[in-house]
Coordinates of C-alpha atoms and ligand atoms in Angstrom, one line a residue:
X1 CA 0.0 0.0 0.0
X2 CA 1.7 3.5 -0.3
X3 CA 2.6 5.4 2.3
X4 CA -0.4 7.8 3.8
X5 CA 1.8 10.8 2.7
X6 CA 2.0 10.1 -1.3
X7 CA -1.7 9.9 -0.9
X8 CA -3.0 12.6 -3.5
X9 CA -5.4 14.9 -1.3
X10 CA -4.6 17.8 -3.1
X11 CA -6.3 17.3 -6.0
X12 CA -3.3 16.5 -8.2
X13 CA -5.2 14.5 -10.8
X14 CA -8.0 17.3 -11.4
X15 CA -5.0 19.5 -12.2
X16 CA -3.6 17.0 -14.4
X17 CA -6.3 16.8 -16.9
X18 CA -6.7 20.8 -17.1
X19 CA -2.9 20.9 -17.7
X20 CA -3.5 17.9 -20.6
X21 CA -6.4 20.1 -21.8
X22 CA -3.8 22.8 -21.9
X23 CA -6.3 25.2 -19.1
X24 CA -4.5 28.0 -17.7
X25 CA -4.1 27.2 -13.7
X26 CA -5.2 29.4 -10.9
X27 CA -3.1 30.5 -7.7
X28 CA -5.3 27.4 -5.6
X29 CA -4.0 25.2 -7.8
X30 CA -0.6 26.5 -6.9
X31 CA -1.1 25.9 -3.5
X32 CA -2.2 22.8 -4.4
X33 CA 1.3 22.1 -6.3
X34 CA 3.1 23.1 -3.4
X35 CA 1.3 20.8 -0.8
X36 CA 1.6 17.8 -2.4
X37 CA 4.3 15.6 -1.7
X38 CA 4.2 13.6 -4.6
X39 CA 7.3 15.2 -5.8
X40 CA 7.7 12.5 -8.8
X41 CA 3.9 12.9 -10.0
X42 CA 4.4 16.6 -9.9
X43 CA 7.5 16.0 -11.5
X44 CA 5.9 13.9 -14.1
X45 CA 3.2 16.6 -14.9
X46 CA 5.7 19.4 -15.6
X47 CA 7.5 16.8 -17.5
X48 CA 4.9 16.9 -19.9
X49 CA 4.0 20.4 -20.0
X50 CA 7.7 20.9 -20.7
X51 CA 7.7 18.6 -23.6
X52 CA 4.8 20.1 -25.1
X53 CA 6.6 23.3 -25.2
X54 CA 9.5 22.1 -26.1
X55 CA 10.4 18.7 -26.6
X56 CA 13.3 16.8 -25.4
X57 CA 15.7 19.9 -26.4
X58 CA 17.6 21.7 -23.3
X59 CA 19.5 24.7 -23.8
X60 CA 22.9 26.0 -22.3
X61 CA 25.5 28.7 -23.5
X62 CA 29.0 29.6 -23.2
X63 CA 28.9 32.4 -21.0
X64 CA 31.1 34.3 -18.6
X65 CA 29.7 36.3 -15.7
X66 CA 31.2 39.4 -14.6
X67 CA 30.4 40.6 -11.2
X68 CA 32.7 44.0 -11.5
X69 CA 32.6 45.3 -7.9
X70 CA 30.3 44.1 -4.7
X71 CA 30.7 47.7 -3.4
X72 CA 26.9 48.1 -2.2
X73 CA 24.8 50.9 -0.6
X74 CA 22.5 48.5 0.3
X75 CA 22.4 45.6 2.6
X76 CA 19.5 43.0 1.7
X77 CA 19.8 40.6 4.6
X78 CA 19.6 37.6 2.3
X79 CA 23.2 39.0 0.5
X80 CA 26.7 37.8 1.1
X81 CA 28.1 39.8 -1.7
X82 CA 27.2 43.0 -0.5
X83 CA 30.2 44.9 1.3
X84 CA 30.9 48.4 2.0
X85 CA 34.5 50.3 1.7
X86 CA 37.1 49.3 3.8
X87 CA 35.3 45.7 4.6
X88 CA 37.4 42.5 3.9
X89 CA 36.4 41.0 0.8
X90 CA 35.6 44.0 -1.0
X91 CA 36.3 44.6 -4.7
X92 CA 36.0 46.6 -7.5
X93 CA 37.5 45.2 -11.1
X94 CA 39.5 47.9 -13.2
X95 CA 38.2 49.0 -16.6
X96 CA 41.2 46.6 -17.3
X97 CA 40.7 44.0 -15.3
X98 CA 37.0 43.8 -17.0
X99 CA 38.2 44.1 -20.3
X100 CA 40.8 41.2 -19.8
X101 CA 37.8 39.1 -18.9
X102 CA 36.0 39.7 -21.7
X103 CA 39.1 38.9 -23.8
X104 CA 39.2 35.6 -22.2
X105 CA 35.9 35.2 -22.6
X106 CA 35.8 36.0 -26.3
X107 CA 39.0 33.4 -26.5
X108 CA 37.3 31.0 -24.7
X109 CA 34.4 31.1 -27.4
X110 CA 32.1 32.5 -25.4
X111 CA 28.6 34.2 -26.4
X112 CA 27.9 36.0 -24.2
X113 CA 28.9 38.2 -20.8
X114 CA 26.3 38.7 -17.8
X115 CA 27.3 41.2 -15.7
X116 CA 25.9 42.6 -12.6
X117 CA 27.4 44.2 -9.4
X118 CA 25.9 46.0 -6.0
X119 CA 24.8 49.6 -6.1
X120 CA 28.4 51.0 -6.1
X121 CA 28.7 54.0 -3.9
X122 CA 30.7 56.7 -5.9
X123 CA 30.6 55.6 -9.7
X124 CA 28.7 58.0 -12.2
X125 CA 26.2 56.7 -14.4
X126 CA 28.8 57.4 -16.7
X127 CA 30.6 54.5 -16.0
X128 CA 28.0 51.9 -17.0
X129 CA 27.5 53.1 -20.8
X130 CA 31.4 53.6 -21.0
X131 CA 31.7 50.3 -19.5
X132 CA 29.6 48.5 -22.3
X133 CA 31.1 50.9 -25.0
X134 CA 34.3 49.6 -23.9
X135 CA 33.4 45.7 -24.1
X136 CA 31.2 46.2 -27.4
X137 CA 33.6 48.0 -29.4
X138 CA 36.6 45.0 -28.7
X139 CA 34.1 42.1 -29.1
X140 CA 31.1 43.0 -31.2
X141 CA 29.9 39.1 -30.9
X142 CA 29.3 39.0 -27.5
X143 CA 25.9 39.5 -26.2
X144 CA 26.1 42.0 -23.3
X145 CA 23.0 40.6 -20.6
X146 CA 23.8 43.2 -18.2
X147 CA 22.0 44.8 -15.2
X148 CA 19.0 44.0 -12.9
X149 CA 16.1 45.9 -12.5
X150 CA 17.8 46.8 -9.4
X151 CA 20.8 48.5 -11.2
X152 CA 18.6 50.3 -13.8
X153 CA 16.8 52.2 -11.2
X154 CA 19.8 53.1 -9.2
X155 CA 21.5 54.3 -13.0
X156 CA 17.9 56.0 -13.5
X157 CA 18.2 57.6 -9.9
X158 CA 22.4 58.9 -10.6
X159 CA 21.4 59.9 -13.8
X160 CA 18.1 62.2 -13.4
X161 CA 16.5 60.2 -16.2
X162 CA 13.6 57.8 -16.5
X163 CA 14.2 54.3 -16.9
X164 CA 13.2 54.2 -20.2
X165 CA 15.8 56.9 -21.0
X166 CA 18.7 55.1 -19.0
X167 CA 17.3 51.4 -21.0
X168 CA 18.0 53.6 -24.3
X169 CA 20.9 55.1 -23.7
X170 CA 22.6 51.2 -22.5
X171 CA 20.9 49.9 -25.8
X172 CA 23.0 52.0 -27.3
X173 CA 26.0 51.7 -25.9
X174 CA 25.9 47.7 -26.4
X175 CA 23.2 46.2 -23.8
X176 CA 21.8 43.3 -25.3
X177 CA 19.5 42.0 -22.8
X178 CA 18.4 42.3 -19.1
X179 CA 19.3 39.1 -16.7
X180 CA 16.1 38.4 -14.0
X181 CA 17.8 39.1 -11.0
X182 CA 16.5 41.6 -8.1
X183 CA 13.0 40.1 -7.7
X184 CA 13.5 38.2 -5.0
X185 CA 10.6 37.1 -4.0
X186 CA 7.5 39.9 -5.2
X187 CA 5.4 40.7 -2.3
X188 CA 4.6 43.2 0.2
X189 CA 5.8 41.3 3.0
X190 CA 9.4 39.9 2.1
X191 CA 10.5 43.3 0.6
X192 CA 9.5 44.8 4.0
X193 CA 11.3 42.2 5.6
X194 CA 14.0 41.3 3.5
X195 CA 14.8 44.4 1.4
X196 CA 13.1 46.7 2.5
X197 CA 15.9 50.0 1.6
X198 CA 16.2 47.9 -1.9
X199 CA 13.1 48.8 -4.9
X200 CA 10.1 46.9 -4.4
X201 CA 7.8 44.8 -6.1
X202 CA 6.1 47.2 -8.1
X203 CA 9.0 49.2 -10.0
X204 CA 11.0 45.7 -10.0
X205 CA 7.9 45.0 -12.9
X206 CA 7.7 48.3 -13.9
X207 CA 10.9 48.3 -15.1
X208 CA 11.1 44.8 -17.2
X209 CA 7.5 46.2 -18.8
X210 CA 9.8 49.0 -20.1
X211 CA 12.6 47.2 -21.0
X212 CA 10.1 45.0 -23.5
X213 CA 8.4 47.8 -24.5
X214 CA 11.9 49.5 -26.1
X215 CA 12.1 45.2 -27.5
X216 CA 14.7 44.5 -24.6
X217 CA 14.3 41.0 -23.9
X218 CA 14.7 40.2 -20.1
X219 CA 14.5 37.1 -18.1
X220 CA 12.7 36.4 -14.2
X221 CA 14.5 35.2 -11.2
X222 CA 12.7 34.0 -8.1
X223 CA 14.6 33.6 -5.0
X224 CA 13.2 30.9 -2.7
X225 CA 14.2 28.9 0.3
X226 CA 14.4 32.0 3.2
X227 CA 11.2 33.3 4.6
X228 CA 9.0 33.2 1.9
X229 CA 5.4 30.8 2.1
X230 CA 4.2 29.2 -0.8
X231 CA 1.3 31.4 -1.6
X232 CA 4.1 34.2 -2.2
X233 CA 5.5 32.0 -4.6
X234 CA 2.5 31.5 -6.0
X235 CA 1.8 35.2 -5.6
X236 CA 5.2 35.8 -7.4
X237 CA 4.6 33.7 -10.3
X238 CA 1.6 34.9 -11.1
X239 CA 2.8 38.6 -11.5
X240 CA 5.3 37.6 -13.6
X241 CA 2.7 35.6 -16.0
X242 CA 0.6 38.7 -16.2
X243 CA 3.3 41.0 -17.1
X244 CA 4.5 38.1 -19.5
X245 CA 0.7 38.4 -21.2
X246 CA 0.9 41.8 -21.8
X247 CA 4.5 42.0 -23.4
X248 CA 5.9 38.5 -24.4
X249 CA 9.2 39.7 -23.5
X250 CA 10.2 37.5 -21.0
X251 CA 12.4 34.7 -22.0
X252 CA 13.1 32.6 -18.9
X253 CA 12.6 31.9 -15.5
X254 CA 14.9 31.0 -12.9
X255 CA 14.1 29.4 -9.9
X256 CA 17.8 30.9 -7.1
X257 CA 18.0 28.5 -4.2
X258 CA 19.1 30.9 -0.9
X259 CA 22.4 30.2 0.0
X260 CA 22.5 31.1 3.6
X261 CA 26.3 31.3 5.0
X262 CA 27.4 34.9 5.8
X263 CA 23.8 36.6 5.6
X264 CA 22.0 37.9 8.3
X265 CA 19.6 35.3 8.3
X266 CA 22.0 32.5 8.2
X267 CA 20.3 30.5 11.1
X268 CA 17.4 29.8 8.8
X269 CA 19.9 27.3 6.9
X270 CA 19.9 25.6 3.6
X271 CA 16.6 23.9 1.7
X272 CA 17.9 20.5 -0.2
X273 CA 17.3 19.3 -3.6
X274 CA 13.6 18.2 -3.6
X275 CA 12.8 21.6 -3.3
X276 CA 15.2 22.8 -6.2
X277 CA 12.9 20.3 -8.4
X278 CA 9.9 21.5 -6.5
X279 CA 10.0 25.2 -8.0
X280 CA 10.9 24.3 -11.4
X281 CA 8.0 21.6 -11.7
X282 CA 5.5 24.6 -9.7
X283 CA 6.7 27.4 -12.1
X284 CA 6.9 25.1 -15.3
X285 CA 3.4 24.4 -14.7
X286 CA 1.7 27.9 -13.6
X287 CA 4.0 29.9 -16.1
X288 CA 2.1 28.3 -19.5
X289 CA 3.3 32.0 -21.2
X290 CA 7.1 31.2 -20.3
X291 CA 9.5 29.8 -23.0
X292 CA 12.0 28.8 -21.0
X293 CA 12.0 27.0 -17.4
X294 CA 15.9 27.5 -16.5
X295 CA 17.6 25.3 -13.9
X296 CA 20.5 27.2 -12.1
X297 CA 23.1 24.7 -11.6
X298 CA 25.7 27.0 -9.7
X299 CA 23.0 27.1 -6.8
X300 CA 21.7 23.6 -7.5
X301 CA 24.7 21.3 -8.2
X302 CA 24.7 19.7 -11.6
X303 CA 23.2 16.8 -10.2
X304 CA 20.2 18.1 -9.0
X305 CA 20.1 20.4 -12.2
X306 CA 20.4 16.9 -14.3
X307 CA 17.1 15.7 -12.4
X308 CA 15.4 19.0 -12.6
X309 CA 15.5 18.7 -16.5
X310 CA 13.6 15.8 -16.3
X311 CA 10.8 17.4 -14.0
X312 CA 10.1 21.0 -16.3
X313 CA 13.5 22.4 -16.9
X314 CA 14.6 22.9 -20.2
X315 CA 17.4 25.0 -19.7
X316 CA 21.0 25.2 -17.6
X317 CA 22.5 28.6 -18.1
X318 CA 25.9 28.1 -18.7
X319 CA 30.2 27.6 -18.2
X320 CA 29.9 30.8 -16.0
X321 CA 33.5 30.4 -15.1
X322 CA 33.8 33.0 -12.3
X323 CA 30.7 33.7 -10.1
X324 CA 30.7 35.6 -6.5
X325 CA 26.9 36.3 -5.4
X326 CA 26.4 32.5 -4.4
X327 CA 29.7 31.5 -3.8
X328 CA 30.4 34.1 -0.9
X329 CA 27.3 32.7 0.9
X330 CA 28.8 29.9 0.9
X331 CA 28.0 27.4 -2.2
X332 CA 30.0 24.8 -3.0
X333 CA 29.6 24.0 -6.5
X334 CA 32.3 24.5 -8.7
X335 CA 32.5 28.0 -11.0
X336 CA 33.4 26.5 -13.9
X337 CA 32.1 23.5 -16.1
X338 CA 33.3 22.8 -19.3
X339 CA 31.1 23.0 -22.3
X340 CA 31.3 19.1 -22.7
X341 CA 30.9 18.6 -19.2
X342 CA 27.1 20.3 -19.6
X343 CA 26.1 18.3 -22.7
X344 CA 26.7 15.3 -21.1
X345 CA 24.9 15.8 -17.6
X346 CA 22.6 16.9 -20.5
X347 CA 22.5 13.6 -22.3
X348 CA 22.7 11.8 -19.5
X349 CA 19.6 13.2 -18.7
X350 CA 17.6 11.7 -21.4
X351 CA 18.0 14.9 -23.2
X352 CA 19.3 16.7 -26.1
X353 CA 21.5 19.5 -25.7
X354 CA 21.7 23.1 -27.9
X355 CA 24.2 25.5 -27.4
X356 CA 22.1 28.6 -27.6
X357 CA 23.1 32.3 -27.6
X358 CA 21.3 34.8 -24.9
X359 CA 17.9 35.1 -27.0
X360 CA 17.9 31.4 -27.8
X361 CA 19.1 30.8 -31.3
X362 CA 20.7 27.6 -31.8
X363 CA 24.6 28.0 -32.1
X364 CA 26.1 25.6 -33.7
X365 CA 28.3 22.7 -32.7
X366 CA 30.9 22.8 -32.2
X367 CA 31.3 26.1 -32.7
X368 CA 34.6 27.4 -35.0
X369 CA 37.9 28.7 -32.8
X370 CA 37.8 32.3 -32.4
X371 CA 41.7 34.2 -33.3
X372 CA 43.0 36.0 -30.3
X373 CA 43.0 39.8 -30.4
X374 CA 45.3 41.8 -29.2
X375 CA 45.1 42.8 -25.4
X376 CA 43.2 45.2 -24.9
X377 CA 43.9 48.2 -22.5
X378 CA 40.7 50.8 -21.4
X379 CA 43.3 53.4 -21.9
Ligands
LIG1 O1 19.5 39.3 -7.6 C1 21.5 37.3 -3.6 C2 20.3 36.5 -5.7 C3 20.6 37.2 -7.8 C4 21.8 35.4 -2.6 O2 18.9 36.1 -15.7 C5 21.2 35.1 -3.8 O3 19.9 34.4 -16.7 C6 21.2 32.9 -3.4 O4 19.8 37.0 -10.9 N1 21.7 33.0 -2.2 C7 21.6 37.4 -8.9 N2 20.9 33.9 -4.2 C8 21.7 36.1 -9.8 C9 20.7 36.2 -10.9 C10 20.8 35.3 -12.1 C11 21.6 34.1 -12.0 C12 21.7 33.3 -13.1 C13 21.1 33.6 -14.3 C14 20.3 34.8 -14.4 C15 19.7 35.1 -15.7 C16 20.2 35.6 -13.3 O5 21.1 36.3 -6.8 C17 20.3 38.4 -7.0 C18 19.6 37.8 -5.8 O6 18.2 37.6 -6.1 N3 21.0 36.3 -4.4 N4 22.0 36.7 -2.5 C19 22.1 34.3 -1.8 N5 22.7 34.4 -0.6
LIG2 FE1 23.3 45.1 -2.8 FE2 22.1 43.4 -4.5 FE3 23.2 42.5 -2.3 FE4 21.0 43.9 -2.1 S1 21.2 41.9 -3.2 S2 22.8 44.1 -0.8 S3 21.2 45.4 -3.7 S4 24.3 43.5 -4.0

């Protein structure tokens, strides 16, 4: 007989045939997602709501992130990157030192550069257009994903300008997209408690509507394992899938497992990998407007990222290489993975890998060497 708690009371196989009938779910039945603890039925479900969308194809790119200072006004209490002047562990890259990155990114055959930082205390808005100029100009063929909602209304607030103005003017200058971080988790009560100096809810949607409404593509984050309860998450989600009905512009969304070490709320500890698979299968299902479910595996761990595609994630992100915000609170994972290394936890995954560039386009593989260029100073 199976155990009492595999039991479905939640109403698991009422949801089923609405998802099969391809019926848009409500916020009960995302409580209801979240209740059950029939992790391999939900699983199974968002298996199949994934394939639907798109079939047995998973994603990754060659990517480098650039985190180019930690320097931060702020201090969300769920951040380990955060430090002010003077602290240990405080950085800032030089022009140079960013620009050297980007070579060996470029070298290394990457597509693409996310970059993000803290609100740094004393840089002019200047800086962040010069910064792309800089990048863009030395390697037109990577695909600058740069800045979260967060950054772009600190940059609107230096500069005097709206956000649509400061969007613009880093279009311009080589912004190619807008990465989904800063959202946290989108309710009243977790920005109050958790971020409550940082912007909230509201302007963190504001500003992705205007970003798709100038065509800047963006992705969604959604940072769970802290405070949060699960009709937040569901709250969350369903934000994000109205915003995503009235612009399209939205190309993924990313589940960011808390990392807890070195934050102020380190004694709530670390949720395991059942709940990793947990969001993906919740927000695969609920987010039927979303092209792309993407499994982090930096916070996961490959392997729990390998099972996670087999339970409504279709995506990985990518080789990374060098990545701060999770590993100073304390994760464990490795920075780096090779491009091989991800199409086999791929394959091995009953799956078949694409190399994709930021917007999704299949690359092809393998892709062709790139020749080195010369180094390349800022000055
Ligand atoms: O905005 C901060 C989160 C985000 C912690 O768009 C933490 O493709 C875990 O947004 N533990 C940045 N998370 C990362 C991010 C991201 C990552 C990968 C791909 C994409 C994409 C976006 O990390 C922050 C914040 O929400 N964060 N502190 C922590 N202790
Ligand atoms: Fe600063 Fe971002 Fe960390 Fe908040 S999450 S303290 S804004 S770096």
């Amino acid at each position: 007989m199976a155990p009492e708690i595999l039991i479905d009371k939640s109403g698991l196989l009422e949801i089923r045939r609405r998802v099969e009938r391809e019926e848009r779910l409500t916020a009960e039945d995302g409580l209801a997602l979240y209740a059950t603890h029939d992790i391999a039925a939900l699983g199974e479900l968002a298996d199949f709501a994934n394939r639907r969308m798109n079939g047995l194809r998973v994603g990754y790119n060659v990517n480098r992130h650039i985190n180019y200072s930690n320097l931060c006004k702020l201090s969300c209490m769920f951040c380990a990157y955060a430090k002010k002047r003077g602290d240990e562990g405080g950085y800032e890259f030089s022009m140079d030192e960013i620009l050297e990155r980007a070579r060996e990114a470029y070298e290394a055959g990457a597509d693409e550069l996310h970059i993000v930082g803290g609100l740094h205390p004393d840089y002019p808005y200047a800086y962040y257009p010069e910064m792309l100029r800089a990048i863009k100009s030395r390697y037109p063929e990577l695909h600058l994903k740069g800045f979260t909602a967060v950054e772009i209304d600190y940059f609107a607030e230096l500069a005097g300008k709206s956000h649509e103005a400061v969007l613009e003017e880093l279009v311009e200058a080589g912004l190619g997209s807008l990465p989904g971080g800063g959202a946290e988790i989108l309710t009243d009560r977790v920005w109050k408690k958790l971020y409550r100096d940082k912007m909230g809810p509201d302007k963190w949607i504001d500003v992705h509507r205007r970003a798709h409404s100038i065509g800047v593509k963006s992705n969604a984050t959604m940072l769970h394992g802290h405070i949060e309860r699960d009709d937040e998450k569901v709250t969350h989600m369903l934000r994000i899938r109205e915003l995503q009905d009235e612009t399209h512009g939205f190309m993924t969304f990313i589940p960011l497992r808390f990392h807890p070490e070195n934050t102020n709320i380190a004694q709530l500890g670390i949720v395991h990998g059942v709940s990793s698979v947990r969001e993906i299968a919740v927000s695969r299902l609920l987010l039927d407007n979303m092209p792309h479910i993407k499994t982090y595996w930096i916070m996961t761990s490959l392997e729990v990222s390998q099972i996670c595609l087999t339970m409504g994630a279709d995506d990985m992100d990518g080789t990374v290489v060098e990545e701060k915000i999770t590993h100073m609170a304390g994760a464990t994972t490795p920075e780096n993975v090779s491009e091989a290394d991800l199409r086999r936890v791929i394959e091995g995954a009953g799956r078949i890998p694409y190399r994709r560039d930021t917007v999704y386009n299949e690359i092809p593989y393998p892709a062709p060497a790139r020749t080195p260029r010369p180094v390349a100073s800022a000055i």
